[in-house]
GROMACS .gro file of C-alpha atoms in nm:
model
  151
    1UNK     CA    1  -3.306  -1.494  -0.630
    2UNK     CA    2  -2.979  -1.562  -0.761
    3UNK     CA    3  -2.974  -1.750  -1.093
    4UNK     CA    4  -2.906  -2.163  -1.042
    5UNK     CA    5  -2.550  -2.275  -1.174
    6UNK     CA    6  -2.548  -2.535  -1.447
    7UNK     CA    7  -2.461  -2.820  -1.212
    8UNK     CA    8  -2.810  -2.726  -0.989
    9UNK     CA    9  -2.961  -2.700  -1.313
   10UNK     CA   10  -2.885  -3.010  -1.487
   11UNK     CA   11  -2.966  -3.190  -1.095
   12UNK     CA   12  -3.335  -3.007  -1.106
   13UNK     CA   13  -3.357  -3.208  -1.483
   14UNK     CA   14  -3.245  -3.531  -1.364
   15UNK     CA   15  -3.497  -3.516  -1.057
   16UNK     CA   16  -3.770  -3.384  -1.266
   17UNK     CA   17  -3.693  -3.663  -1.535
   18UNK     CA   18  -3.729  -3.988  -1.255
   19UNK     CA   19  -4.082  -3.782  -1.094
   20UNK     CA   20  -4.180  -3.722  -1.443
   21UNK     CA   21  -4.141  -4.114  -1.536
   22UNK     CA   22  -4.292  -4.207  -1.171
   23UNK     CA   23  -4.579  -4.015  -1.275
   24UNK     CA   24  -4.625  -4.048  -1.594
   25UNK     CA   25  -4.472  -4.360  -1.693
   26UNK     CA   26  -4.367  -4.612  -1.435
   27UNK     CA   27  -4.614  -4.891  -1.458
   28UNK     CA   28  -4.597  -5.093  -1.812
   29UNK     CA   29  -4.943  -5.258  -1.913
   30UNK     CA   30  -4.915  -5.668  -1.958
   31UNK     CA   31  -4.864  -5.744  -2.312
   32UNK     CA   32  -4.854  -5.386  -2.441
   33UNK     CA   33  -4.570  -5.116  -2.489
   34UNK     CA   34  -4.761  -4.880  -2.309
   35UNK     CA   35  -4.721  -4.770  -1.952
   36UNK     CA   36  -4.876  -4.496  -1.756
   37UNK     CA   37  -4.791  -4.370  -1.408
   38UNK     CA   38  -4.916  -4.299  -1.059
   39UNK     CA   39  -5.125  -3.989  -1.156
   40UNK     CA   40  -5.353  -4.218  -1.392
   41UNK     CA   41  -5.347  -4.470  -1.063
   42UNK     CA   42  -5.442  -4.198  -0.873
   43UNK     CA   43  -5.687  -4.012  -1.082
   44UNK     CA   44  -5.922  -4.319  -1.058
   45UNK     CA   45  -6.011  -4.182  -0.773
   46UNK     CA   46  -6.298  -3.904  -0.864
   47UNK     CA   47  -6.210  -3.545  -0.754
   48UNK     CA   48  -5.941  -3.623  -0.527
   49UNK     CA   49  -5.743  -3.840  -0.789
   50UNK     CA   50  -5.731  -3.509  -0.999
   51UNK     CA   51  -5.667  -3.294  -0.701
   52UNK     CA   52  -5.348  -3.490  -0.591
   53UNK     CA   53  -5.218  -3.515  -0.960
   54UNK     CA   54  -5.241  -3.143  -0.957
   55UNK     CA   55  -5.043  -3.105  -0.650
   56UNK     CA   56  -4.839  -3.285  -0.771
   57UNK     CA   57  -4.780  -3.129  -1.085
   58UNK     CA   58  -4.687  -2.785  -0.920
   59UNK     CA   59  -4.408  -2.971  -0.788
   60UNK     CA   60  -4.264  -2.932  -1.156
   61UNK     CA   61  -4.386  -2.594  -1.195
   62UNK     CA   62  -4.172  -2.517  -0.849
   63UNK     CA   63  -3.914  -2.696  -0.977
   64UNK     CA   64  -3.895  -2.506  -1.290
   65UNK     CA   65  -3.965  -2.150  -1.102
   66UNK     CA   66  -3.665  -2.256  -0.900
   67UNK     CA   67  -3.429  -2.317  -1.230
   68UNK     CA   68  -3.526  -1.991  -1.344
   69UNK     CA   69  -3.767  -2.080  -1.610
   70UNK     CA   70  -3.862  -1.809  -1.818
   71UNK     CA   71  -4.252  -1.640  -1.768
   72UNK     CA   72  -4.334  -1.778  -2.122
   73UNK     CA   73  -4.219  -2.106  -2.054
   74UNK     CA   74  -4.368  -2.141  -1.725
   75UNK     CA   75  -4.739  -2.043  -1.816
   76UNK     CA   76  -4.664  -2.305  -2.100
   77UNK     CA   77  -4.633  -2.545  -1.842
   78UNK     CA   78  -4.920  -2.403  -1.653
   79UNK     CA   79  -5.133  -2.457  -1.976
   80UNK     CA   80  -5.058  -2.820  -1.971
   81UNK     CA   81  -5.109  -2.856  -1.582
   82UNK     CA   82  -5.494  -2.728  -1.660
   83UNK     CA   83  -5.544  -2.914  -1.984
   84UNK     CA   84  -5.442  -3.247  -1.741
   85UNK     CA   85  -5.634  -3.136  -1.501
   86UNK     CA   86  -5.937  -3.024  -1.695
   87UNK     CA   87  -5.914  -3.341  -1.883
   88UNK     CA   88  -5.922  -3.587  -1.558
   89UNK     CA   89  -6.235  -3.457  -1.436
   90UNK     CA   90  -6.409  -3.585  -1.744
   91UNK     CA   91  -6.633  -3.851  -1.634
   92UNK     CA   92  -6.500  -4.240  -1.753
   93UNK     CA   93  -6.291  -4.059  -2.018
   94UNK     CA   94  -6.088  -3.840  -1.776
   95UNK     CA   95  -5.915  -4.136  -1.616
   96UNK     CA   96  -5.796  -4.231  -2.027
   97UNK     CA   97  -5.728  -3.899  -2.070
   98UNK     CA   98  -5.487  -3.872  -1.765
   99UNK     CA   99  -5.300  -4.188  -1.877
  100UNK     CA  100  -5.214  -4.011  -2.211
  101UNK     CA  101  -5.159  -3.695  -2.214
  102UNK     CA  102  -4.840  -3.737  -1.959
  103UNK     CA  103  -4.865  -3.348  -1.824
  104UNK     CA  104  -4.530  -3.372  -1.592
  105UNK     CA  105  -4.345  -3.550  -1.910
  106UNK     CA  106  -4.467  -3.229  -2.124
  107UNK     CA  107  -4.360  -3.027  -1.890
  108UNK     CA  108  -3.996  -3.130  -1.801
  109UNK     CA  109  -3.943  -3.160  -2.182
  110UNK     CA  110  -4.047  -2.808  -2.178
  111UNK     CA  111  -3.816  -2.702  -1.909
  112UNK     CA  112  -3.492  -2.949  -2.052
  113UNK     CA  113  -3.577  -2.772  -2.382
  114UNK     CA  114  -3.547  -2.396  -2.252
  115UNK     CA  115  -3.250  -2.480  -2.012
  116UNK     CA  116  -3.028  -2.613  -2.275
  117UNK     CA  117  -3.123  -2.324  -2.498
  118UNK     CA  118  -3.001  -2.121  -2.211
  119UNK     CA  119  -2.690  -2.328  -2.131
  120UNK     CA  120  -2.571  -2.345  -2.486
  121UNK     CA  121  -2.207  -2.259  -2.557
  122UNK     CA  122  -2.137  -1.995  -2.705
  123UNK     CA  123  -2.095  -2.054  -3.110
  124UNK     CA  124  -1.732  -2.078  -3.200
  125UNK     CA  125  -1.595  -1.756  -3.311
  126UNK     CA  126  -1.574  -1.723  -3.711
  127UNK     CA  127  -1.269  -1.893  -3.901
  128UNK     CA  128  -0.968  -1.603  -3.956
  129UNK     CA  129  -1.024  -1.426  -4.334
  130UNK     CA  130  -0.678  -1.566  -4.444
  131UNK     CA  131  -0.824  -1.506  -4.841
  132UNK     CA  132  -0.900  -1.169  -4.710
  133UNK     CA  133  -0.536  -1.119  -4.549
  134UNK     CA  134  -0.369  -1.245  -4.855
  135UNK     CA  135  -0.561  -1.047  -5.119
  136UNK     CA  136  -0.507  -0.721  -4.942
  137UNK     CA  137  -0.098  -0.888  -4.871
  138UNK     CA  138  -0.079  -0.871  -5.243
  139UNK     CA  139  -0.265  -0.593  -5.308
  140UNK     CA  140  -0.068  -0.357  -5.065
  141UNK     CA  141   0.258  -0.499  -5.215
  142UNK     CA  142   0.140  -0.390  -5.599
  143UNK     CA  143   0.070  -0.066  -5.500
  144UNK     CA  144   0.401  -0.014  -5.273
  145UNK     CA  145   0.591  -0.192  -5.562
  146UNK     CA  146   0.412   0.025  -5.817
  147UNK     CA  147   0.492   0.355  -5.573
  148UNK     CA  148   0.865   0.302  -5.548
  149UNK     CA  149   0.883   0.179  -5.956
  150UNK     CA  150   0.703   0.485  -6.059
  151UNK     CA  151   0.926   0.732  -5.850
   0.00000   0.00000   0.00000
């Protein structure tokens, strides 16, 4: 599979980041700063909530196969799909537990984070040793001066 360019790259981000809010984030509760998303909507529903929010969580995983996520980072991602998953299927608590622990949010973070690591420029290349060029200047200039006085 050839590797994704930086342009399909940063597009995979910005698509994961809007599904990411959908799910995780899109629907602010009256009178509070907190919102959850359509997988807490959906996991109300008992078995088949969690099932769908786990479908649709491999969506990211795909997304982040796709971009060439690295094995490490990918079964980091596959940790938090379980722990989501896991979680939801807790009776009454599940449904809380879906509504905080934001799975697809974890996981693009995870994926922005090892992209940019890999999309980093290049460090700039050291500054030129101009105290180094000057003392050995000087030095070379003693000892040819000292040469041609001494002979």
């Amino acid at each position: 599979m050839p590797k994704p360019t930086e342009a399909q790259q940063r597009a995979t981000l910005a698509r994961l980041d809007k599904f990411s809010r959908f799910t995780d984030s899109s629907i602010g509760i009256p009178f509070t700063r907190y919102k959850i998303g359509a997988d807490a909507v959906i996991g109300l529903l008992p078995v088949i909530g969690d099932a769908a929010g786990l479908a649709m969580s491999g969506y990211v995983l795909l997304e982040a196969h796709r971009a060439g996520a690295s094995k490490d980072v990918k079964l980091r991602m596959l940790r938090n799909v379980g722990i989501d998953f896991v979680g939801g299927l807790l009776p009454v608590f599940g449904d809380a537990f879906d509504a905080v622990y934001k799975a697809n949010t974890r996981n693009t973070r995870l994926l922005r984070q090892y992209l940019e690591e890999q999309l980093a420029v290049e460090p700039p290349p050291p500054p030129f040793p101009w105290r180094a060029l000057i003392f050995l200047t000087i030095l070379f200039a003693l000892v040819t001066g000292g040469l041609t006085l001494a002979f």
